[in-house]
mmCIF file of C-alpha atoms in Angstrom:
data_model
loop_
_atom_site.group_PDB
_atom_site.id
_atom_site.type_symbol
_atom_site.label_atom_id
_atom_site.label_comp_id
_atom_site.label_asym_id
_atom_site.label_seq_id
_atom_site.Cartn_x
_atom_site.Cartn_y
_atom_site.Cartn_z
ATOM 1 C CA MET O 1 0.889 27.094 -5.044
ATOM 2 C CA SER O 2 0.827 30.025 -7.586
ATOM 3 C CA ASN O 3 1.305 29.574 -11.239
ATOM 4 C CA ASN O 4 4.707 31.474 -11.298
ATOM 5 C CA ASN O 5 5.951 28.765 -8.395
ATOM 6 C CA LEU O 6 4.900 25.569 -10.260
ATOM 7 C CA GLU O 7 6.648 27.576 -13.219
ATOM 8 C CA SER O 8 10.234 27.686 -11.634
ATOM 9 C CA LEU O 9 9.385 24.337 -9.805
ATOM 10 C CA HIS O 10 9.395 22.692 -13.530
ATOM 11 C CA LYS O 11 12.262 23.982 -14.596
ATOM 12 C CA LEU O 12 14.185 22.844 -10.948
ATOM 13 C CA GLU O 13 12.426 19.752 -11.801
ATOM 14 C CA LEU O 14 13.651 19.425 -15.190
ATOM 15 C CA SER O 15 17.295 20.145 -14.582
ATOM 16 C CA VAL O 16 17.319 17.755 -11.995
ATOM 17 C CA LEU O 17 15.275 14.558 -14.411
ATOM 18 C CA LYS O 18 18.229 15.682 -17.218
ATOM 19 C CA GLN O 19 20.837 14.820 -14.658
ATOM 20 C CA ILE O 20 18.959 11.769 -13.502
ATOM 21 C CA ASN O 21 19.091 10.641 -16.745
ATOM 22 C CA ASP O 22 22.949 11.379 -16.965
ATOM 23 C CA PHE O 23 23.812 9.453 -13.840
ATOM 24 C CA PHE O 24 21.485 6.323 -14.276
ATOM 25 C CA ASP O 25 22.530 5.741 -17.814
ATOM 26 C CA GLU O 26 26.499 6.009 -16.775
ATOM 27 C CA ASN O 27 25.713 3.914 -13.800
ATOM 28 C CA ASN O 28 23.403 1.226 -15.988
ATOM 29 C CA LEU O 29 20.714 2.298 -13.535
ATOM 30 C CA ILE O 30 17.071 1.461 -14.398
ATOM 31 C CA TYR O 31 14.423 3.654 -13.588
ATOM 32 C CA PHE O 32 10.415 3.810 -14.967
ATOM 33 C CA ALA O 33 8.204 7.036 -15.082
ATOM 34 C CA ILE O 34 5.267 5.725 -12.809
ATOM 35 C CA GLY O 35 2.015 7.434 -11.857
ATOM 36 C CA GLY O 36 0.975 11.676 -13.113
ATOM 37 C CA THR O 37 4.651 11.789 -14.294
ATOM 38 C CA PHE O 38 3.829 8.478 -16.473
ATOM 39 C CA LEU O 39 0.325 10.176 -16.998
ATOM 40 C CA GLY O 40 1.855 13.970 -18.001
ATOM 41 C CA ALA O 41 4.267 12.286 -20.374
ATOM 42 C CA VAL O 42 2.046 10.088 -22.422
ATOM 43 C CA ARG O 43 -0.794 12.799 -21.921
ATOM 44 C CA HIS O 44 0.736 16.299 -22.197
ATOM 45 C CA LYS O 45 4.284 15.137 -23.523
ATOM 46 C CA GLY O 46 5.566 16.911 -20.359
ATOM 47 C CA PHE O 47 3.967 17.649 -16.749
ATOM 48 C CA ILE O 48 0.468 17.536 -15.825
ATOM 49 C CA PRO O 49 0.307 21.293 -15.516
ATOM 50 C CA TRP O 50 -0.776 21.327 -12.128
ATOM 51 C CA ASP O 51 1.241 18.274 -10.379
ATOM 52 C CA ASP O 52 4.482 19.297 -8.459
ATOM 53 C CA ASP O 53 6.876 16.717 -8.913
ATOM 54 C CA ILE O 54 8.559 13.722 -10.636
ATOM 55 C CA ASP O 55 7.520 10.158 -9.796
ATOM 56 C CA ILE O 56 9.843 7.392 -10.954
ATOM 57 C CA ALA O 57 10.447 3.811 -10.099
ATOM 58 C CA MET O 58 13.412 1.605 -10.001
ATOM 59 C CA PRO O 59 13.893 -2.207 -9.706
ATOM 60 C CA ARG O 60 15.203 -3.038 -6.518
ATOM 61 C CA GLU O 61 18.449 -4.063 -7.868
ATOM 62 C CA SER O 62 18.622 -1.120 -8.950
ATOM 63 C CA TYR O 63 17.406 1.095 -6.174
ATOM 64 C CA ASN O 64 19.631 -0.757 -3.933
ATOM 65 C CA ARG O 65 22.294 0.179 -6.348
ATOM 66 C CA LEU O 66 21.303 3.452 -5.864
ATOM 67 C CA ILE O 67 21.690 3.994 -2.062
ATOM 68 C CA LYS O 68 25.031 2.623 -1.954
ATOM 69 C CA LEU O 69 26.536 5.040 -5.032
ATOM 70 C CA SER O 70 24.392 8.176 -3.154
ATOM 71 C CA LYS O 71 25.761 7.768 0.203
ATOM 72 C CA ASP O 72 29.081 9.377 -0.747
ATOM 73 C CA THR O 73 28.291 11.616 -4.233
ATOM 74 C CA ASP O 74 26.760 14.836 -4.428
ATOM 75 C CA ILE O 75 24.827 13.617 -7.961
ATOM 76 C CA PHE O 76 22.611 16.424 -8.302
ATOM 77 C CA ASP O 77 23.431 20.592 -8.509
ATOM 78 C CA GLU O 78 20.547 21.727 -6.665
ATOM 79 C CA ALA O 79 19.349 18.794 -4.136
ATOM 80 C CA SER O 80 20.178 16.155 -2.734
ATOM 81 C CA LEU O 81 19.075 12.632 -2.510
ATOM 82 C CA VAL O 82 17.897 11.778 0.827
ATOM 83 C CA ASN O 83 16.365 7.723 2.028
ATOM 84 C CA PHE O 84 16.375 7.114 5.258
ATOM 85 C CA HIS O 85 19.435 4.240 4.624
ATOM 86 C CA ASN O 86 21.779 6.963 5.129
ATOM 87 C CA GLN O 87 20.013 10.148 6.425
ATOM 88 C CA GLU O 88 18.564 10.290 10.171
ATOM 89 C CA ASN O 89 15.806 12.658 9.113
ATOM 90 C CA ALA O 90 14.531 11.023 6.539
ATOM 91 C CA ARG O 91 10.953 10.608 7.129
ATOM 92 C CA THR O 92 9.752 8.815 4.206
ATOM 93 C CA TYR O 93 10.853 4.755 3.681
ATOM 94 C CA PHE O 94 11.286 5.409 -0.291
ATOM 95 C CA THR O 95 13.483 7.715 -1.761
ATOM 96 C CA GLN O 96 13.206 11.606 -2.313
ATOM 97 C CA ILE O 97 15.292 14.177 -4.199
ATOM 98 C CA ILE O 98 15.295 17.101 -1.821
ATOM 99 C CA VAL O 99 15.800 20.831 -2.818
ATOM 100 C CA LYS O 100 19.061 21.935 -1.128
ATOM 101 C CA ASP O 101 18.100 25.798 0.890
ATOM 102 C CA ASP O 102 20.108 27.360 -1.705
ATOM 103 C CA TYR O 103 18.124 26.613 -4.670
ATOM 104 C CA LEU O 104 14.795 27.208 -2.336
ATOM 105 C CA VAL O 105 15.790 30.859 -2.005
ATOM 106 C CA LYS O 106 16.744 30.907 -5.302
ATOM 107 C CA TYR O 107 13.907 29.739 -7.164
ATOM 108 C CA GLY O 108 11.776 31.532 -4.243
ATOM 109 C CA LEU O 109 9.938 28.515 -3.610
ATOM 110 C CA LYS O 110 8.642 27.146 -0.360
ATOM 111 C CA GLU O 111 8.572 23.416 1.177
ATOM 112 C CA ASN O 112 6.048 20.775 -0.219
ATOM 113 C CA ARG O 113 6.905 18.092 2.661
ATOM 114 C CA ILE O 114 7.466 17.645 6.009
ATOM 115 C CA GLU O 115 11.413 17.213 4.567
ATOM 116 C CA GLY O 116 11.676 20.022 2.526
ATOM 117 C CA LEU O 117 10.971 20.887 -0.963
ATOM 118 C CA ALA O 118 10.703 17.556 -2.630
ATOM 119 C CA LEU O 119 11.213 17.480 -6.567
ATOM 120 C CA VAL O 120 11.398 13.535 -6.898
ATOM 121 C CA ASP O 121 10.095 10.526 -5.514
ATOM 122 C CA ILE O 122 11.705 7.473 -6.129
ATOM 123 C CA LEU O 123 10.260 4.056 -4.983
ATOM 124 C CA PRO O 124 11.483 0.382 -5.385
ATOM 125 C CA ILE O 125 10.080 -2.305 -7.698
ATOM 126 C CA ASP O 126 9.388 -5.176 -5.951
ATOM 127 C CA GLY O 127 7.632 -8.596 -6.692
ATOM 128 C CA TYR O 128 4.171 -9.761 -5.003
ATOM 129 C CA PRO O 129 3.800 -13.401 -3.893
ATOM 130 C CA ASP O 130 2.214 -15.908 -6.169
ATOM 131 C CA ASN O 131 0.072 -17.970 -3.445
ATOM 132 C CA HIS O 132 -2.610 -16.669 -1.770
ATOM 133 C CA LEU O 133 -1.614 -17.430 2.093
ATOM 134 C CA MET O 134 1.956 -15.564 1.024
ATOM 135 C CA GLN O 135 -0.015 -12.399 -0.386
ATOM 136 C CA THR O 136 -2.580 -12.405 2.828
ATOM 137 C CA ILE O 137 0.846 -12.754 5.573
ATOM 138 C CA TYR O 138 2.351 -10.235 2.909
ATOM 139 C CA LYS O 139 -0.154 -7.378 2.887
ATOM 140 C CA PHE O 140 -0.852 -7.612 7.010
ATOM 141 C CA ARG O 141 3.115 -7.165 7.905
ATOM 142 C CA ILE O 142 3.152 -4.873 5.537
ATOM 143 C CA TYR O 143 0.476 -2.742 7.199
ATOM 144 C CA VAL O 144 1.268 -3.551 10.792
ATOM 145 C CA ASN O 145 4.436 -1.643 9.889
ATOM 146 C CA LYS O 146 3.668 0.831 7.768
ATOM 147 C CA ALA O 147 0.816 1.873 10.545
ATOM 148 C CA PHE O 148 3.543 1.985 13.349
ATOM 149 C CA ALA O 149 6.265 3.561 10.722
ATOM 150 C CA ALA O 150 3.190 6.318 10.287
ATOM 151 C CA LEU O 151 2.620 6.889 13.764
ATOM 152 C CA SER O 152 6.382 7.529 14.575
ATOM 153 C CA ASN O 153 5.594 10.730 11.866
ATOM 154 C CA SER O 154 2.612 12.261 13.723
ATOM 155 C CA ASP O 155 4.394 14.598 15.627
ATOM 156 C CA LYS O 156 4.906 16.490 12.102
ATOM 157 C CA ARG O 157 1.803 18.311 10.014
ATOM 158 C CA GLU O 158 0.851 15.271 7.250
ATOM 159 C CA ILE O 159 0.869 16.396 4.054
ATOM 160 C CA ASN O 160 -0.117 13.761 1.849
ATOM 161 C CA LYS O 161 -4.154 14.428 1.031
ATOM 162 C CA VAL O 162 -4.580 10.934 -0.328
ATOM 163 C CA ASP O 163 -6.619 9.292 2.625
ATOM 164 C CA SER O 164 -8.731 11.588 4.773
ATOM 165 C CA PHE O 165 -8.796 9.120 7.768
ATOM 166 C CA ARG O 166 -5.327 8.935 7.768
ATOM 167 C CA THR O 167 -4.947 12.429 8.322
ATOM 168 C CA LEU O 168 -7.484 12.532 11.149
ATOM 169 C CA ILE O 169 -5.416 9.066 12.845
ATOM 170 C CA TYR O 170 -2.182 11.093 12.413
ATOM 171 C CA SER O 171 -3.980 14.291 14.198
ATOM 172 C CA ILE O 172 -5.111 12.441 16.974
ATOM 173 C CA ALA O 173 -1.741 10.704 17.489
ATOM 174 C CA LYS O 174 0.205 13.857 17.415
ATOM 175 C CA LYS O 175 -2.322 15.451 20.119
ATOM 176 C CA LEU O 176 -1.858 12.316 22.409
ATOM 177 C CA LYS O 177 2.214 12.432 21.455
ATOM 178 C CA ILE O 178 2.226 9.065 20.389
ATOM 179 C CA TYR O 179 5.147 9.099 17.857
ATOM 180 C CA LYS O 180 7.721 9.081 21.153
ATOM 181 C CA MET O 181 6.679 5.713 21.371
ATOM 182 C CA PHE O 182 7.651 4.446 18.106
ATOM 183 C CA ASN O 183 11.285 4.120 16.607
ATOM 184 C CA ARG O 184 10.818 4.875 13.233
ATOM 185 C CA LYS O 185 14.035 3.885 11.407
ATOM 186 C CA LYS O 186 13.289 0.318 12.877
ATOM 187 C CA TYR O 187 10.176 0.159 11.068
ATOM 188 C CA TYR O 188 11.475 1.462 7.929
ATOM 189 C CA GLN O 189 14.344 -1.342 8.131
ATOM 190 C CA LYS O 190 11.797 -4.305 8.566
ATOM 191 C CA LEU O 191 9.200 -2.829 6.180
ATOM 192 C CA ASP O 192 13.213 -3.057 3.873
ATOM 193 C CA LYS O 193 12.983 -6.342 4.466
ATOM 194 C CA ILE O 194 9.369 -7.683 4.182
ATOM 195 C CA TYR O 195 9.756 -5.540 0.539
ATOM 196 C CA SER O 196 12.782 -7.358 -1.125
ATOM 197 C CA LEU O 197 11.288 -10.848 -0.003
ATOM 198 C CA ASN O 198 10.860 -11.531 -3.390
ATOM 199 C CA LEU O 199 14.497 -9.945 -4.710
ATOM 200 C CA ASN O 200 15.298 -12.112 -7.416
ATOM 201 C CA LYS O 201 12.134 -14.177 -7.670
ATOM 202 C CA GLU O 202 10.109 -14.302 -10.894
ATOM 203 C CA THR O 203 6.654 -13.539 -9.779
ATOM 204 C CA LYS O 204 3.238 -12.870 -11.451
ATOM 205 C CA LEU O 205 2.671 -9.461 -10.362
ATOM 206 C CA SER O 206 5.236 -6.573 -9.212
ATOM 207 C CA GLY O 207 5.163 -3.021 -8.121
ATOM 208 C CA THR O 208 5.436 0.119 -6.108
ATOM 209 C CA VAL O 209 3.822 -0.837 -3.360
ATOM 210 C CA THR O 210 5.635 1.273 -1.353
ATOM 211 C CA GLY O 211 3.226 4.178 -2.998
ATOM 212 C CA ALA O 212 0.446 5.692 -1.363
ATOM 213 C CA TYR O 213 -2.260 3.207 -3.412
ATOM 214 C CA MET O 214 -0.122 0.722 -2.257
ATOM 215 C CA PHE O 215 -1.564 -2.954 -3.871
ATOM 216 C CA LYS O 216 -3.028 -0.853 -6.506
ATOM 217 C CA GLU O 217 0.391 -0.098 -8.072
ATOM 218 C CA LEU O 218 1.147 -3.797 -8.857
ATOM 219 C CA VAL O 219 1.008 -4.803 -12.249
ATOM 220 C CA GLU O 220 1.887 -7.421 -14.125
ATOM 221 C CA SER O 221 5.648 -8.357 -14.132
ATOM 222 C CA SER O 222 6.606 -8.592 -17.664
ATOM 223 C CA PHE O 223 5.454 -4.865 -17.863
ATOM 224 C CA TRP O 224 8.710 -3.803 -15.854
ATOM 225 C CA LYS O 225 10.654 -5.884 -18.401
ATOM 226 C CA THR O 226 10.773 -3.590 -21.732
ATOM 227 C CA ARG O 227 11.316 0.587 -21.604
ATOM 228 C CA GLU O 228 11.121 3.122 -24.166
ATOM 229 C CA LYS O 229 12.478 7.091 -24.178
ATOM 230 C CA TYR O 230 8.933 9.231 -24.074
ATOM 231 C CA LYS O 231 8.893 13.293 -24.639
ATOM 232 C CA PHE O 232 9.229 15.230 -21.403
ATOM 233 C CA GLU O 233 8.973 19.036 -22.060
ATOM 234 C CA ASP O 234 12.694 19.936 -23.796
ATOM 235 C CA THR O 235 14.320 16.277 -22.892
ATOM 236 C CA PHE O 236 12.995 12.736 -22.186
ATOM 237 C CA ILE O 237 12.234 10.270 -19.317
ATOM 238 C CA TYR O 238 11.597 6.054 -19.476
ATOM 239 C CA GLY O 239 8.450 4.690 -19.221
ATOM 240 C CA GLY O 240 6.870 0.969 -19.680
ATOM 241 C CA LYS O 241 6.621 0.105 -23.527
ATOM 242 C CA ASP O 242 2.722 -0.953 -22.684
ATOM 243 C CA PHE O 243 1.574 2.413 -21.696
ATOM 244 C CA ASP O 244 -2.010 2.057 -22.291
ATOM 245 C CA LYS O 245 -1.978 -0.914 -20.101
ATOM 246 C CA TYR O 246 -0.608 0.378 -16.916
ATOM 247 C CA LEU O 247 -2.389 4.111 -17.457
ATOM 248 C CA THR O 248 -6.083 2.101 -17.896
ATOM 249 C CA HIS O 249 -5.363 -0.202 -15.016
ATOM 250 C CA ILE O 250 -4.190 2.745 -12.542
ATOM 251 C CA TYR O 251 -6.569 5.994 -14.174
ATOM 252 C CA GLY O 252 -9.444 4.182 -16.210
ATOM 253 C CA GLN O 253 -9.807 6.602 -19.440
ATOM 254 C CA TYR O 254 -6.862 8.509 -18.116
ATOM 255 C CA MET O 255 -6.581 10.488 -21.710
ATOM 256 C CA PHE O 256 -9.779 12.667 -20.676
ATOM 257 C CA LEU O 257 -9.154 15.391 -18.331
ATOM 258 C CA PRO O 258 -10.368 15.641 -14.856
ATOM 259 C CA PRO O 259 -12.968 18.334 -13.556
ATOM 260 C CA GLU O 260 -11.763 21.449 -13.044
ATOM 261 C CA GLU O 261 -11.649 21.290 -9.205
ATOM 262 C CA GLN O 262 -9.760 18.093 -9.263
ATOM 263 C CA ARG O 263 -6.677 20.077 -10.791
ATOM 264 C CA LYS O 264 -4.773 20.702 -8.237
ATOM 265 C CA SER O 265 -1.697 18.759 -6.407
ATOM 266 C CA ILE O 266 -2.023 16.816 -3.577
ATOM 267 C CA HIS O 267 0.782 17.778 -1.764
ATOM 268 C CA GLU O 268 0.164 21.493 0.131
ATOM 269 C CA VAL O 269 2.905 23.988 0.498
ATOM 270 C CA ILE O 270 4.401 24.383 3.972
ATOM 271 C CA GLU O 271 3.194 28.277 5.219
#
């Protein structure tokens, strides 16, 4: 993505972030910046210069309420909140905020995901079983159902470049038209039940297992108990109070910039 397009995209994302802050505060919905967005808030006081989206996480209870509130409400001016509960065309388990077509044209932007131009990914925070046997069963069930859900999406180009092996498997599945054998929504519904098994339970670890790095995104549940406002460009974003512990766990020496060749988004623009 060109610097001009990225500048326009960040401007649009900031507008939506301000609307998120207003709507969430008005409705007592809790969120935390995660991943590269949280790293950007701490290291750059805003966007990582080459990042092209915002990632936030919500405790499962708040996440479920957001889905219900968004069913009949157009929350954002420039974008729509999309999830598999309310939209048949949703291609991810977690919720996304997707730019409306009129604003794609207005800002001269192109899609960066199968669903369109995703500005914000919203992931639920779920508890992780404390018992070792239950952990094994939990992981197995998630891996199996995620694999089937992923194969159901293999008719479309795979955008996320986190895992080249996964991309290869999807390419093969697409050629063989395996996606016709799987009902995407059915597997998302199964995953929803599995992820929610520990709702309202106090577990040692919790996190955004629905994310790209899955179980690496688990942290001590106490991290999600307190949050603070962090400067983010000309506004703010909420994040966990113990930022150093979280960012060190995810990135290691997070204050050092990566090599030049790694300074790029993991999302491609679809031509």
